[in-house]
């Protein structure tokens, strides 16, 4: 019986099936279920034994990009980061990027504010470590739950990451422990109750990012999780 990855309830129903239409890493069909208790979508079974297959070497967060669209995104990210950094009242700012790859977002942050001190990447991509360190970032290769670096952070980035993990609650609890009292955690994640999600529900909606997105929230279910994590 499928069990919700967010709240462990078995009060769930089949929601949709999807395939990997982005990277065509395999021909399998994956099932998504919706939990009646916490209103999240989750994949079942979790393909945790297929990581080397479903995350191919050309996966976008590994390979980086210099496209025009990427440059536009970098511009928008810079504006967002500057706005967030202004809210941090400290002469020295430490930043952690969870799933940050080679640290290209941290590069943008370092150019956005002269107060940036320590920039730390936590990622599972071994190939990104050398580039990250070369660009002045600390690097931990592994899962955020395993990270035991010294010190805490003023700003933590969790961008398009929480939907990739088996236990979102464990991740948020860990980040709370790593956050300074007045710090900020910036989270971005797909919303399965958005207009595009409803329009393309039965047509391999892009937010499934199948089979790499394991838990997908809507606004209220994520707010409930954040409160539960403290």
mmCIF file with all atom_site columns, N, CA, C and O in Angstrom, residues 121-138:
data_model
loop_
_atom_site.group_PDB
_atom_site.id
_atom_site.type_symbol
_atom_site.label_atom_id
_atom_site.label_alt_id
_atom_site.label_comp_id
_atom_site.label_asym_id
_atom_site.label_entity_id
_atom_site.label_seq_id
_atom_site.pdbx_PDB_ins_code
_atom_site.Cartn_x
_atom_site.Cartn_y
_atom_site.Cartn_z
_atom_site.occupancy
_atom_site.B_iso_or_equiv
_atom_site.pdbx_formal_charge
_atom_site.auth_seq_id
_atom_site.auth_comp_id
_atom_site.auth_asym_id
_atom_site.auth_atom_id
_atom_site.pdbx_PDB_model_num
ATOM 1  N N  . UNK A 1 121 ? 28.193 25.242 -0.587  1.00 0.00 ? 121 UNK A N  1
ATOM 2  C CA . UNK A 1 121 ? 27.335 24.391 -1.417  1.00 0.00 ? 121 UNK A CA 1
ATOM 3  C C  . UNK A 1 121 ? 27.220 23.018 -0.767  1.00 0.00 ? 121 UNK A C  1
ATOM 4  O O  . UNK A 1 121 ? 28.206 22.462 -0.282  1.00 0.00 ? 121 UNK A O  1
ATOM 5  N N  . UNK A 1 122 ? 25.994 22.475 -0.761  1.00 0.00 ? 122 UNK A N  1
ATOM 6  C CA . UNK A 1 122 ? 25.774 21.068 -0.420  1.00 0.00 ? 122 UNK A CA 1
ATOM 7  C C  . UNK A 1 122 ? 25.090 20.433 -1.618  1.00 0.00 ? 122 UNK A C  1
ATOM 8  O O  . UNK A 1 122 ? 24.011 20.885 -2.029  1.00 0.00 ? 122 UNK A O  1
ATOM 9  N N  . UNK A 1 123 ? 25.712 19.412 -2.198  1.00 0.00 ? 123 UNK A N  1
ATOM 10 C CA . UNK A 1 123 ? 25.171 18.801 -3.417  1.00 0.00 ? 123 UNK A CA 1
ATOM 11 C C  . UNK A 1 123 ? 25.699 17.376 -3.531  1.00 0.00 ? 123 UNK A C  1
ATOM 12 O O  . UNK A 1 123 ? 26.747 17.041 -2.957  1.00 0.00 ? 123 UNK A O  1
ATOM 13 N N  . UNK A 1 124 ? 24.984 16.550 -4.294  1.00 0.00 ? 124 UNK A N  1
ATOM 14 C CA . UNK A 1 124 ? 25.405 15.156 -4.477  1.00 0.00 ? 124 UNK A CA 1
ATOM 15 C C  . UNK A 1 124 ? 26.280 14.971 -5.712  1.00 0.00 ? 124 UNK A C  1
ATOM 16 O O  . UNK A 1 124 ? 26.749 13.864 -5.973  1.00 0.00 ? 124 UNK A O  1
ATOM 17 N N  . UNK A 1 125 ? 26.516 16.054 -6.461  1.00 0.00 ? 125 UNK A N  1
ATOM 18 C CA . UNK A 1 125 ? 27.266 15.957 -7.721  1.00 0.00 ? 125 UNK A CA 1
ATOM 19 C C  . UNK A 1 125 ? 28.765 16.097 -7.476  1.00 0.00 ? 125 UNK A C  1
ATOM 20 O O  . UNK A 1 125 ? 29.274 17.183 -7.228  1.00 0.00 ? 125 UNK A O  1
ATOM 21 N N  . UNK A 1 126 ? 29.482 14.981 -7.580  1.00 0.00 ? 126 UNK A N  1
ATOM 22 C CA . UNK A 1 126 ? 30.926 15.000 -7.357  1.00 0.00 ? 126 UNK A CA 1
ATOM 23 C C  . UNK A 1 126 ? 31.651 15.847 -8.394  1.00 0.00 ? 126 UNK A C  1
ATOM 24 O O  . UNK A 1 126 ? 32.684 16.455 -8.103  1.00 0.00 ? 126 UNK A O  1
ATOM 25 N N  . UNK A 1 127 ? 31.116 15.897 -9.598  1.00 0.00 ? 127 UNK A N  1
ATOM 26 C CA . UNK A 1 127 ? 31.784 16.620 -10.676 1.00 0.00 ? 127 UNK A CA 1
ATOM 27 C C  . UNK A 1 127 ? 31.723 18.134 -10.510 1.00 0.00 ? 127 UNK A C  1
ATOM 28 O O  . UNK A 1 127 ? 32.457 18.859 -11.169 1.00 0.00 ? 127 UNK A O  1
ATOM 29 N N  . UNK A 1 128 ? 30.826 18.613 -9.646  1.00 0.00 ? 128 UNK A N  1
ATOM 30 C CA . UNK A 1 128 ? 30.682 20.064 -9.453  1.00 0.00 ? 128 UNK A CA 1
ATOM 31 C C  . UNK A 1 128 ? 31.653 20.612 -8.416  1.00 0.00 ? 128 UNK A C  1
ATOM 32 O O  . UNK A 1 128 ? 31.872 21.819 -8.344  1.00 0.00 ? 128 UNK A O  1
ATOM 33 N N  . UNK A 1 129 ? 32.230 19.738 -7.619  1.00 0.00 ? 129 UNK A N  1
ATOM 34 C CA . UNK A 1 129 ? 33.044 20.181 -6.480  1.00 0.00 ? 129 UNK A CA 1
ATOM 35 C C  . UNK A 1 129 ? 34.229 21.038 -6.895  1.00 0.00 ? 129 UNK A C  1
ATOM 36 O O  . UNK A 1 129 ? 34.486 22.107 -6.323  1.00 0.00 ? 129 UNK A O  1
ATOM 37 N N  . UNK A 1 130 ? 34.958 20.603 -7.896  1.00 0.00 ? 130 UNK A N  1
ATOM 38 C CA . UNK A 1 130 ? 36.163 21.322 -8.301  1.00 0.00 ? 130 UNK A CA 1
ATOM 39 C C  . UNK A 1 130 ? 35.840 22.743 -8.762  1.00 0.00 ? 130 UNK A C  1
ATOM 40 O O  . UNK A 1 130 ? 36.523 23.702 -8.381  1.00 0.00 ? 130 UNK A O  1
ATOM 41 N N  . UNK A 1 131 ? 34.776 22.888 -9.550  1.00 0.00 ? 131 UNK A N  1
ATOM 42 C CA . UNK A 1 131 ? 34.390 24.212 -10.032 1.00 0.00 ? 131 UNK A CA 1
ATOM 43 C C  . UNK A 1 131 ? 33.942 25.103 -8.881  1.00 0.00 ? 131 UNK A C  1
ATOM 44 O O  . UNK A 1 131 ? 34.292 26.288 -8.819  1.00 0.00 ? 131 UNK A O  1
ATOM 45 N N  . UNK A 1 132 ? 33.160 24.543 -7.971  1.00 0.00 ? 132 UNK A N  1
ATOM 46 C CA . UNK A 1 132 ? 32.673 25.325 -6.831  1.00 0.00 ? 132 UNK A CA 1
ATOM 47 C C  . UNK A 1 132 ? 33.829 25.845 -5.983  1.00 0.00 ? 132 UNK A C  1
ATOM 48 O O  . UNK A 1 132 ? 33.867 27.030 -5.611  1.00 0.00 ? 132 UNK A O  1
ATOM 49 N N  . UNK A 1 133 ? 34.767 24.988 -5.685  1.00 0.00 ? 133 UNK A N  1
ATOM 50 C CA . UNK A 1 133 ? 35.912 25.391 -4.862  1.00 0.00 ? 133 UNK A CA 1
ATOM 51 C C  . UNK A 1 133 ? 36.763 26.415 -5.600  1.00 0.00 ? 133 UNK A C  1
ATOM 52 O O  . UNK A 1 133 ? 37.235 27.401 -5.008  1.00 0.00 ? 133 UNK A O  1
ATOM 53 N N  . UNK A 1 134 ? 36.954 26.216 -6.892  1.00 0.00 ? 134 UNK A N  1
ATOM 54 C CA . UNK A 1 134 ? 37.721 27.161 -7.708  1.00 0.00 ? 134 UNK A CA 1
ATOM 55 C C  . UNK A 1 134 ? 37.104 28.553 -7.665  1.00 0.00 ? 134 UNK A C  1
ATOM 56 O O  . UNK A 1 134 ? 37.814 29.572 -7.697  1.00 0.00 ? 134 UNK A O  1
ATOM 57 N N  . UNK A 1 135 ? 35.779 28.623 -7.567  1.00 0.00 ? 135 UNK A N  1
ATOM 58 C CA . UNK A 1 135 ? 35.083 29.907 -7.542  1.00 0.00 ? 135 UNK A CA 1
ATOM 59 C C  . UNK A 1 135 ? 34.916 30.471 -6.133  1.00 0.00 ? 135 UNK A C  1
ATOM 60 O O  . UNK A 1 135 ? 34.181 31.437 -5.936  1.00 0.00 ? 135 UNK A O  1
ATOM 61 N N  . UNK A 1 136 ? 35.584 29.845 -5.171  1.00 0.00 ? 136 UNK A N  1
ATOM 62 C CA . UNK A 1 136 ? 35.623 30.400 -3.825  1.00 0.00 ? 136 UNK A CA 1
ATOM 63 C C  . UNK A 1 136 ? 34.552 29.922 -2.879  1.00 0.00 ? 136 UNK A C  1
ATOM 64 O O  . UNK A 1 136 ? 34.349 30.517 -1.812  1.00 0.00 ? 136 UNK A O  1
ATOM 65 N N  . UNK A 1 137 ? 33.864 28.826 -3.229  1.00 0.00 ? 137 UNK A N  1
ATOM 66 C CA . UNK A 1 137 ? 32.807 28.302 -2.361  1.00 0.00 ? 137 UNK A CA 1
ATOM 67 C C  . UNK A 1 137 ? 33.298 27.062 -1.617  1.00 0.00 ? 137 UNK A C  1
ATOM 68 O O  . UNK A 1 137 ? 34.095 26.288 -2.144  1.00 0.00 ? 137 UNK A O  1
ATOM 69 N N  . UNK A 1 138 ? 32.800 26.867 -0.411  1.00 0.00 ? 138 UNK A N  1
ATOM 70 C CA . UNK A 1 138 ? 33.012 25.605 0.285   1.00 0.00 ? 138 UNK A CA 1
ATOM 71 C C  . UNK A 1 138 ? 32.060 24.578 -0.312  1.00 0.00 ? 138 UNK A C  1
ATOM 72 O O  . UNK A 1 138 ? 30.979 24.924 -0.802  1.00 0.00 ? 138 UNK A O  1
#
